[in-house]
PDB file of C-alpha atoms and ligand atoms in Angstrom:
ATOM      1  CA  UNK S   1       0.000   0.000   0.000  1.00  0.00           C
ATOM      2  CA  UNK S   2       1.104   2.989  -0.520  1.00  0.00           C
ATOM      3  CA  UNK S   3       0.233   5.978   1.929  1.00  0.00           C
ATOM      4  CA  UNK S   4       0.688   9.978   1.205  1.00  0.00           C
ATOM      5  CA  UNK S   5       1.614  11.372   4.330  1.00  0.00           C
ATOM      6  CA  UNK S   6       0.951  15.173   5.000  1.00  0.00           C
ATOM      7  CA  UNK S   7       1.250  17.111   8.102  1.00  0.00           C
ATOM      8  CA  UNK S   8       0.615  20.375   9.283  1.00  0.00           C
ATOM      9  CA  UNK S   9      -0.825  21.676   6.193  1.00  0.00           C
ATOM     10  CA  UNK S  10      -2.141  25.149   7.893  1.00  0.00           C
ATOM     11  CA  UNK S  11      -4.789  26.224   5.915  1.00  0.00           C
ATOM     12  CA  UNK S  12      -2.021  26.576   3.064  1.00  0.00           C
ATOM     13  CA  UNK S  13      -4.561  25.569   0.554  1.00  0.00           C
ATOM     14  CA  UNK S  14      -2.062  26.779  -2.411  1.00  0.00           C
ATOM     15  CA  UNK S  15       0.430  24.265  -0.923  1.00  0.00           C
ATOM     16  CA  UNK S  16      -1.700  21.401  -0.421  1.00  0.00           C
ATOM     17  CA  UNK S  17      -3.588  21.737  -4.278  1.00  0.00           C
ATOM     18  CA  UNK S  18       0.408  21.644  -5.319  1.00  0.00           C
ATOM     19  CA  UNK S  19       0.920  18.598  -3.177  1.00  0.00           C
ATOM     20  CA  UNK S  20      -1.767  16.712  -4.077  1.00  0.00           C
ATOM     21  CA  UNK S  21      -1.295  17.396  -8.002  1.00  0.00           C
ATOM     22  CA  UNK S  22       2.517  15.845  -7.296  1.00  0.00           C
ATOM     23  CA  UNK S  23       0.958  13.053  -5.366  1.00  0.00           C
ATOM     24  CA  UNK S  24       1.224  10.473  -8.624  1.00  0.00           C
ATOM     25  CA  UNK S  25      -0.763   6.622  -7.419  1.00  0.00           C
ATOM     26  CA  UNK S  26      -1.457   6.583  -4.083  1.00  0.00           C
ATOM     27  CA  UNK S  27      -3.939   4.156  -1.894  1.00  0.00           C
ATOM     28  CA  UNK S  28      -5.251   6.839   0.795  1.00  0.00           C
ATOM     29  CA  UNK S  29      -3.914  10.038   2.564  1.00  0.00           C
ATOM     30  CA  UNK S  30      -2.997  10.550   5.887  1.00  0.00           C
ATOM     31  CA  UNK S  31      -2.553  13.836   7.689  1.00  0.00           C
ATOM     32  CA  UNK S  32      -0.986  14.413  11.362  1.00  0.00           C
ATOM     33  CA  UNK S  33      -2.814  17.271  12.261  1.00  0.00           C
ATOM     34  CA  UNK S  34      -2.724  21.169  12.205  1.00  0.00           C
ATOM     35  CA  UNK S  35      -5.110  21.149   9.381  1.00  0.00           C
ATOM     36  CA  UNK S  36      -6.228  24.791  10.146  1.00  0.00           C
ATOM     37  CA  UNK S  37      -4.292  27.966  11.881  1.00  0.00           C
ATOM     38  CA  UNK S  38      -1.516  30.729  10.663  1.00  0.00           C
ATOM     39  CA  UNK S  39      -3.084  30.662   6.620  1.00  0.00           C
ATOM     40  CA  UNK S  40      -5.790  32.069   5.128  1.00  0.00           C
ATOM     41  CA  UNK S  41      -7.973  29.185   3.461  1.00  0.00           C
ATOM     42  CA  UNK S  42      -8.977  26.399   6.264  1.00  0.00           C
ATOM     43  CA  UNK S  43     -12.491  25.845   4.609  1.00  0.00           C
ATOM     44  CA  UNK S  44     -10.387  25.234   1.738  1.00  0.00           C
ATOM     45  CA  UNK S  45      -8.255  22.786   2.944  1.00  0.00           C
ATOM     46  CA  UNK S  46     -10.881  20.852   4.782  1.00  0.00           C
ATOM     47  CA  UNK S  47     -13.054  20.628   1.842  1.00  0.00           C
ATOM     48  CA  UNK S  48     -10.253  19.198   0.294  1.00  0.00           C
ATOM     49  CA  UNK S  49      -9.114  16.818   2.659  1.00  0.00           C
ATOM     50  CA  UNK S  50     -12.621  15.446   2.746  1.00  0.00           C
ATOM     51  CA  UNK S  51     -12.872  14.867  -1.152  1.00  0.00           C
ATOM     52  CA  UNK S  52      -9.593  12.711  -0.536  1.00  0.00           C
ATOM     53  CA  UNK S  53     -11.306  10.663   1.925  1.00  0.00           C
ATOM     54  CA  UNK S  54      -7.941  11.740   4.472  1.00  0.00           C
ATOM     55  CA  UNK S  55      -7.506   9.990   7.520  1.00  0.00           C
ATOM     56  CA  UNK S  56      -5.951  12.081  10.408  1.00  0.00           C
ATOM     57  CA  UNK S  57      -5.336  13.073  13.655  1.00  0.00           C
ATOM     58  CA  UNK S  58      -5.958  16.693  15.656  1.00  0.00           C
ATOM     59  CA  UNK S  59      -3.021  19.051  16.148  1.00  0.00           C
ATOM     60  CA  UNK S  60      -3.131  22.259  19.192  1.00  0.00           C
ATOM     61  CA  UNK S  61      -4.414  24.446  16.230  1.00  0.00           C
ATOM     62  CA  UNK S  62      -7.138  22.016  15.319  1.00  0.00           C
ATOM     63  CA  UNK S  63      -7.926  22.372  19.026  1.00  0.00           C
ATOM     64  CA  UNK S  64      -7.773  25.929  19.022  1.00  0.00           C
ATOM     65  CA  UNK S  65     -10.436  26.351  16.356  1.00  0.00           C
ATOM     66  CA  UNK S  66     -13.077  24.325  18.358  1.00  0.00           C
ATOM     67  CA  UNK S  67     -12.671  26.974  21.261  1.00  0.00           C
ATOM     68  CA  UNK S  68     -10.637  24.827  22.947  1.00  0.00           C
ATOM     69  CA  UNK S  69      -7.905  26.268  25.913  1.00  0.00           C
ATOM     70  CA  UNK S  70      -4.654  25.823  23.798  1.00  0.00           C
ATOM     71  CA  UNK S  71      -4.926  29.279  22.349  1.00  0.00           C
ATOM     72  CA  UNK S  72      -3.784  30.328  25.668  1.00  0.00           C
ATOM     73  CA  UNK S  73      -0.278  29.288  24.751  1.00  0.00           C
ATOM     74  CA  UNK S  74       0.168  30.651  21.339  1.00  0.00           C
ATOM     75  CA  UNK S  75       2.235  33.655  21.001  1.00  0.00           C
ATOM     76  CA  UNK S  76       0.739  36.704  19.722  1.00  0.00           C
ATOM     77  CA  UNK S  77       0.931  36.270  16.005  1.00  0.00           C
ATOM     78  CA  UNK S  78      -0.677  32.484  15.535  1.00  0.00           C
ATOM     79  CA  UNK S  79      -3.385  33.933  18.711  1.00  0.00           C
ATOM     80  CA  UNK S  80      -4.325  36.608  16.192  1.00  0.00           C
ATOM     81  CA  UNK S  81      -4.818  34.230  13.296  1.00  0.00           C
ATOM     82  CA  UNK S  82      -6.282  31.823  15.640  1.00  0.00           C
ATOM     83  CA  UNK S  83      -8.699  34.227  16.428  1.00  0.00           C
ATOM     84  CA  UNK S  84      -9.367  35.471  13.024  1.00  0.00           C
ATOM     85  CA  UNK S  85      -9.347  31.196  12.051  1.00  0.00           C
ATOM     86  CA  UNK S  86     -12.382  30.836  14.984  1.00  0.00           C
ATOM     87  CA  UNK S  87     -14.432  33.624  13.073  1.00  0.00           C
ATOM     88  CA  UNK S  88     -13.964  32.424   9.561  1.00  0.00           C
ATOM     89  CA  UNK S  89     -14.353  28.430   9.755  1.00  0.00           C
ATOM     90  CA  UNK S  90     -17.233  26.533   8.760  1.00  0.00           C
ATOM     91  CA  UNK S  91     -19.869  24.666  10.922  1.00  0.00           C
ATOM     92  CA  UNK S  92     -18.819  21.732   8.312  1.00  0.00           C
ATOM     93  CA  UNK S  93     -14.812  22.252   9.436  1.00  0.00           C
ATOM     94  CA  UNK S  94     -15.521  22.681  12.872  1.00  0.00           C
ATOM     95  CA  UNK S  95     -17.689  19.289  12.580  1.00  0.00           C
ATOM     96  CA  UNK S  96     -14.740  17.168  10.503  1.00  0.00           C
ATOM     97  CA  UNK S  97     -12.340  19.069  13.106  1.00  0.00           C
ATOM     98  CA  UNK S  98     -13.979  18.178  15.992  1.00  0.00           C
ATOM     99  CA  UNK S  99     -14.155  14.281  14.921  1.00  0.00           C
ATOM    100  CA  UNK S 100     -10.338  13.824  14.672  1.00  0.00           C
ATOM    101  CA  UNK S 101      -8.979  11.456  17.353  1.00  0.00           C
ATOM    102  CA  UNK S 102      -5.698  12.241  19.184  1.00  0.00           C
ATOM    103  CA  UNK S 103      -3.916   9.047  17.400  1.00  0.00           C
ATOM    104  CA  UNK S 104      -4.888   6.454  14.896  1.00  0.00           C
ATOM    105  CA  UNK S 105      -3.127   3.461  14.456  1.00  0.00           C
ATOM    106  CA  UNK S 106      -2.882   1.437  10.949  1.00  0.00           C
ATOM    107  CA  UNK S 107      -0.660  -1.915  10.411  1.00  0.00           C
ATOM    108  CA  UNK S 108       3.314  -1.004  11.253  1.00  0.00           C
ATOM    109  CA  UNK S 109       2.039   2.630  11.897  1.00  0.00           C
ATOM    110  CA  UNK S 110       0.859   4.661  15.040  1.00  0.00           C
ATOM    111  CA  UNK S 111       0.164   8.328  13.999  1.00  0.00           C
ATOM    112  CA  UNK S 112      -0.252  11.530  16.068  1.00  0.00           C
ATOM    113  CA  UNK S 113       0.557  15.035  15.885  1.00  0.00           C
ATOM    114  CA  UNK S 114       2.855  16.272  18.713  1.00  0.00           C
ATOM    115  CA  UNK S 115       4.794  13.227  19.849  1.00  0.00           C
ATOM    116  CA  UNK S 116       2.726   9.447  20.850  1.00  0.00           C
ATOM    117  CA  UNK S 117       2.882  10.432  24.743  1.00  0.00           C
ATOM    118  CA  UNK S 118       1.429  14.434  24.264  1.00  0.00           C
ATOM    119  CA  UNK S 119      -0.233  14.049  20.933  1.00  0.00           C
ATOM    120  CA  UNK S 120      -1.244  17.808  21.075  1.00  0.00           C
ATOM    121  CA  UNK S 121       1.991  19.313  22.120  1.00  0.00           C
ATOM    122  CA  UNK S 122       5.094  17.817  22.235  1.00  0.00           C
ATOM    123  CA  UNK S 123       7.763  18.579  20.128  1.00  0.00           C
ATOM    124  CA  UNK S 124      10.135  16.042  18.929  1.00  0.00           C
ATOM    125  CA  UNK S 125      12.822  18.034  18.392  1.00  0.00           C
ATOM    126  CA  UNK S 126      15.716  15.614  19.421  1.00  0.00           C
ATOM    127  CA  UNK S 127      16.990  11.862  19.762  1.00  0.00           C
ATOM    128  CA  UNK S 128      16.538  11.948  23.297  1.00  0.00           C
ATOM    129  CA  UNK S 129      13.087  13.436  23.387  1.00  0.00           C
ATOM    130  CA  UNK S 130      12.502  10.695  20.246  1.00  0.00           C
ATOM    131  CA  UNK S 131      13.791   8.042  22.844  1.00  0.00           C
ATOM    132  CA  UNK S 132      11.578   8.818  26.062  1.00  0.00           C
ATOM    133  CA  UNK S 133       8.986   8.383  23.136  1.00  0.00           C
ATOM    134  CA  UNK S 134       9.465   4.787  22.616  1.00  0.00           C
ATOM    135  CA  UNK S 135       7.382   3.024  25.426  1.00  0.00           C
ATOM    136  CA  UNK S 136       4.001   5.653  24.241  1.00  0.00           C
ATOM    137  CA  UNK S 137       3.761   3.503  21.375  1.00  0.00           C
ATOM    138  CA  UNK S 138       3.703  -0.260  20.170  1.00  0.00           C
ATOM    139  CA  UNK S 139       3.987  -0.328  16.573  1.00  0.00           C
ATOM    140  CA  UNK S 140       7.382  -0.385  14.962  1.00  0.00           C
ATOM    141  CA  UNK S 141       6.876   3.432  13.652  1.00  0.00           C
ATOM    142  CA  UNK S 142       5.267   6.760  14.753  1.00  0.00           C
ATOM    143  CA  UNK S 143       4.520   9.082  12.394  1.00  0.00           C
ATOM    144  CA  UNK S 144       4.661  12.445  13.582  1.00  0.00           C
ATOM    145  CA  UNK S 145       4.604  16.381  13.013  1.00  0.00           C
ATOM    146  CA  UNK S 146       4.082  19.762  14.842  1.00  0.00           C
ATOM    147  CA  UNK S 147       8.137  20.675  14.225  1.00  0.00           C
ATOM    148  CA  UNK S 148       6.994  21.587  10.781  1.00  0.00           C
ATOM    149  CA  UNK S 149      10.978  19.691   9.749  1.00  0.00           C
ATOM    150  CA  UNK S 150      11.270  16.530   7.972  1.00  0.00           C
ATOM    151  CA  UNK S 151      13.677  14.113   9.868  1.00  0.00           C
ATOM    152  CA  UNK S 152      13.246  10.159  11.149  1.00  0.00           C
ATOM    153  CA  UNK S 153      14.718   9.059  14.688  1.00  0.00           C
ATOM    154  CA  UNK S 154      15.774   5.573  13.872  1.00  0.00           C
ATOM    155  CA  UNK S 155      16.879   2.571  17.021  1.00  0.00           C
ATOM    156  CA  UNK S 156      20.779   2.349  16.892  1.00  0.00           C
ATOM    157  CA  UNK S 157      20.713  -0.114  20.330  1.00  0.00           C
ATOM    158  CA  UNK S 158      18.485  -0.692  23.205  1.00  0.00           C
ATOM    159  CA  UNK S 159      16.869   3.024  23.857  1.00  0.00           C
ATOM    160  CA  UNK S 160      19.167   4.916  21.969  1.00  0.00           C
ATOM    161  CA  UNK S 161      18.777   6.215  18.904  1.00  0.00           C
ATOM    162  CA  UNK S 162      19.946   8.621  15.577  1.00  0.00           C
ATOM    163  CA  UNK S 163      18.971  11.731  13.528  1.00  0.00           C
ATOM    164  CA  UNK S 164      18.422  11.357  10.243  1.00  0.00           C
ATOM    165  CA  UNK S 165      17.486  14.840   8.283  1.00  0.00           C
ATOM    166  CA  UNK S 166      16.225  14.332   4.149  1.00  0.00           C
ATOM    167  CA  UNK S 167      17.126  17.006   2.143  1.00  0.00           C
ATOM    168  CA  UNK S 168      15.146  17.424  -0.716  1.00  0.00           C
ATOM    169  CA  UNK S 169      13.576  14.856  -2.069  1.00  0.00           C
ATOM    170  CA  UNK S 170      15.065  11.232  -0.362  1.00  0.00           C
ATOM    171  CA  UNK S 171      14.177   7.321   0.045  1.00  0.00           C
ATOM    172  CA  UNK S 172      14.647   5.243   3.213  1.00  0.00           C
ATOM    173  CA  UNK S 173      13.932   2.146   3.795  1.00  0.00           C
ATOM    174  CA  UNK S 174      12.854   2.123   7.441  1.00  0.00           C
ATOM    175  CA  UNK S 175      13.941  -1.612   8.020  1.00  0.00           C
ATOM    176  CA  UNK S 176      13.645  -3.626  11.209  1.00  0.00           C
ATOM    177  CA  UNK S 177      14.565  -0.517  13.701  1.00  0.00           C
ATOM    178  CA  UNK S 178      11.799   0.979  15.545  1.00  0.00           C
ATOM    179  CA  UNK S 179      11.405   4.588  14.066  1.00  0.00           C
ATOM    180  CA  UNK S 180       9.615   8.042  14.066  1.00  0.00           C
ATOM    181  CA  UNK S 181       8.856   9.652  11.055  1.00  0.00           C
ATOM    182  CA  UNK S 182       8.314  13.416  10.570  1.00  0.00           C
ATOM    183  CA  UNK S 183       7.012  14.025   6.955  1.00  0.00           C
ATOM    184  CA  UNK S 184       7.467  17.783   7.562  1.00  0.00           C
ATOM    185  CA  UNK S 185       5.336  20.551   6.657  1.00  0.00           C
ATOM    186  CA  UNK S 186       2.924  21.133   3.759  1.00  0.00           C
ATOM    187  CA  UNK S 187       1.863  24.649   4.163  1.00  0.00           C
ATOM    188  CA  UNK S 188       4.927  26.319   6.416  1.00  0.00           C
ATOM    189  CA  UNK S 189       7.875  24.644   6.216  1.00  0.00           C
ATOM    190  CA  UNK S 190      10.410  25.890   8.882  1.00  0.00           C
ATOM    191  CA  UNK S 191      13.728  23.987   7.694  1.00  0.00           C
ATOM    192  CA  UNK S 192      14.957  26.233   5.240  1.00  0.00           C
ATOM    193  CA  UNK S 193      12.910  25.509   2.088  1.00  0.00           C
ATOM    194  CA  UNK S 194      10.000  26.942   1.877  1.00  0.00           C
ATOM    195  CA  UNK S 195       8.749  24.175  -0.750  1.00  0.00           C
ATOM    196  CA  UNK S 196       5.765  22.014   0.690  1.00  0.00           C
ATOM    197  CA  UNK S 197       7.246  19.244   2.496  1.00  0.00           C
ATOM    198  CA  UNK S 198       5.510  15.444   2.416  1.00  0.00           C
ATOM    199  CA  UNK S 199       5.870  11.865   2.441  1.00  0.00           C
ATOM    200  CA  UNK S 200       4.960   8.846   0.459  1.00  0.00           C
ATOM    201  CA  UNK S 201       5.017   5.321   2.545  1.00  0.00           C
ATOM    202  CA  UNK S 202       5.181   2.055   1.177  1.00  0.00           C
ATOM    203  CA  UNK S 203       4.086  -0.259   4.015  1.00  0.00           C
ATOM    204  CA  UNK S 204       5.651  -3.288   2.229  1.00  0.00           C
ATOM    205  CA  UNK S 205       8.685  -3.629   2.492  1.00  0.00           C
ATOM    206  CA  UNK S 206       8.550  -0.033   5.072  1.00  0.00           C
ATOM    207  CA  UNK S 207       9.888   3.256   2.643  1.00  0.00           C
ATOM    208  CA  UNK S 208       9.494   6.596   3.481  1.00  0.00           C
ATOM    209  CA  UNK S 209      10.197   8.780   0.638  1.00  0.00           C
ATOM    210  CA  UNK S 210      10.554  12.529   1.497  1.00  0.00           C
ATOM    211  CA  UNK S 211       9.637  15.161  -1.330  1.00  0.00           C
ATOM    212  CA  UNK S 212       9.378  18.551  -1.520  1.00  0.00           C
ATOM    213  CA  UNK S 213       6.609  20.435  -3.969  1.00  0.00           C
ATOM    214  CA  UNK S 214       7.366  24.215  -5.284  1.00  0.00           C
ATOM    215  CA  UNK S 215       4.080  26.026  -4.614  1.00  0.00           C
ATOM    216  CA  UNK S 216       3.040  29.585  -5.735  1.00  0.00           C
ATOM    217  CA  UNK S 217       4.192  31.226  -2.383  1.00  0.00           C
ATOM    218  CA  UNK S 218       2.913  34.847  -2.989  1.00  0.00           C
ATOM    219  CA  UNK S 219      -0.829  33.458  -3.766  1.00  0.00           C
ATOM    220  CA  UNK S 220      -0.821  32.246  -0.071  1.00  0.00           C
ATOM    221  CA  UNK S 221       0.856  35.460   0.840  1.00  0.00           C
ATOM    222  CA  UNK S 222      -1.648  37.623  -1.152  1.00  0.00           C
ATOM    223  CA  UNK S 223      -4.833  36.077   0.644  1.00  0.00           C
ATOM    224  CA  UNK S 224      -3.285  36.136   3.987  1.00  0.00           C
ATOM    225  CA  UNK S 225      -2.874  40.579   3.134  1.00  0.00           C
ATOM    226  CA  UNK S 226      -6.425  40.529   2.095  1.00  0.00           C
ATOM    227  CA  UNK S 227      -7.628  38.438   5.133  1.00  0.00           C
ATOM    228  CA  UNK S 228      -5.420  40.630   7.769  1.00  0.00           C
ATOM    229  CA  UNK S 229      -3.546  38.287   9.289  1.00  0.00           C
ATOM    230  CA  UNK S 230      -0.254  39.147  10.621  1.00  0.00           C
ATOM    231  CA  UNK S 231       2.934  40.407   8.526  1.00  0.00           C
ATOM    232  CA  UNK S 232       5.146  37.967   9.975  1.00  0.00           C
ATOM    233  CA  UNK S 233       3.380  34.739   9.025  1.00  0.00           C
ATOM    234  CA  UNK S 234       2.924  36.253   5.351  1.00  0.00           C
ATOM    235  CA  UNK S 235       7.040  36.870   5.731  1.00  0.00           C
ATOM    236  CA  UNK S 236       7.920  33.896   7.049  1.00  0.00           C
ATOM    237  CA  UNK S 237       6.377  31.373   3.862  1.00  0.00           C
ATOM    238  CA  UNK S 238       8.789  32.472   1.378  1.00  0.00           C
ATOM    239  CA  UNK S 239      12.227  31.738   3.852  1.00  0.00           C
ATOM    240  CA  UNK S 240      10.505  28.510   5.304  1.00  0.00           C
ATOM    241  CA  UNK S 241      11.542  29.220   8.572  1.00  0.00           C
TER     242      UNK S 241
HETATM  243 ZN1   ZN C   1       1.898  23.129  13.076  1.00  0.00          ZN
END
């Protein structure tokens, strides 16, 4: 089977049409959350998402559209599109939002958004963090988002295990190791390329094959202007950081 694995798509609906017309034969989609929050078309995206028949879990911005406390922590730029994201969206979003479980599991995979043991906020931003990780799950591989930066923490020995960062487009085979896989971001990439970020599993044998989709940045930017929300997260697209 093969799987397209997008994460953290943030109402980039520019990005996403771009990734989905790269997307080639797949089986089904899977997304790891943060449908909605920072862009400027979450309807959009949602609409989408449901035509594909996506699978998915909730992110802290899908749980800051439904009203939910997590706003509390954003800082002042994602609060004010948050805000302007809780006036805009649907009764049909906030429905398919509020149906997404924390964590799904399919075959080989468990996915969440955050990290298996916080789904909502987490970060996995090291090997360490990736390793206190390891008991919250009990399939082979998580697949994970939230950092908005493709990379897979792979089992070297007994608890311990390695950093592996794609650049550009790359294939792994994820082999007998216990892993967790970070597709990256689709709609606000924050490695240093600003190009929609994604994944493609095959479940047999396990591949995870990173690619990275040029999108028409300054649409995104352009409806962000005309929908007010803040300079910084119209800046920010075009650096990917
Ligand atoms: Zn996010």
């Amino acid at each position: 089977m093969r799987v397209a694995v997008l994460s953290d798509i943030h109402a980039n609906l520019v990005a996403l049409d771009a990734v989905i017309a790269s997307l080639g034969s797949v089986d089904a989609v899977w997304h790891l959350g943060d449908v909605v929050g920072y862009g400027p078309e979450p309807d959009g995206v949602v609409e989408r998402l449901r035509q594909l028949g996506a699978r998915g879990v909730r992110g802290n911005h899908d749980a800051a559209a439904l009203g939910g406390p997590e706003i509390a922590y954003f800082n002042p730029d994602a609060r004010r599109a948050m805000e302007w994201t809780r006036t805009t969206i649907s009764a049909v979003t906030r429905d398919w939002l509020a149906a997404l479980p924390e964590r799904f599991t399919d075959g080989a995979f468990t996915a969440v958004h955050g990290s298996p043991r916080e789904p909502i906020w987490e970060y996995v931003t090291s090997a360490s963090v990736a390793a206190e990780n390891l008991a919250a799950f009990e399939t082979p591989y998580c697949l994970h988002g939230h950092t908005h930066v493709p990379v897979v923490f792979r089992e070297r020995a007994e608890g311990r295990l390695d950093a592996l960062r794609p650049e550009g487009d790359a294939r792994l085979e994820l082999g007998p190791a216990r892993a967790l896989v970070n597709p990256g971001s689709v709609g606000q990439p924050r490695d240093g390329d600003p190009r929609a970020s994604y994944l493609v599993l095959d479940t047999e044998p396990a591949t995870a094959e990173w690619r990275r989709v040029a999108y028409r940045i300054a649409d995104t930017q352009a409806a962000m202007r005309e929908a007010g929300l803040p300079h910084f997260l119209v800046a920010r697209l075009e650096v990917g950081v």
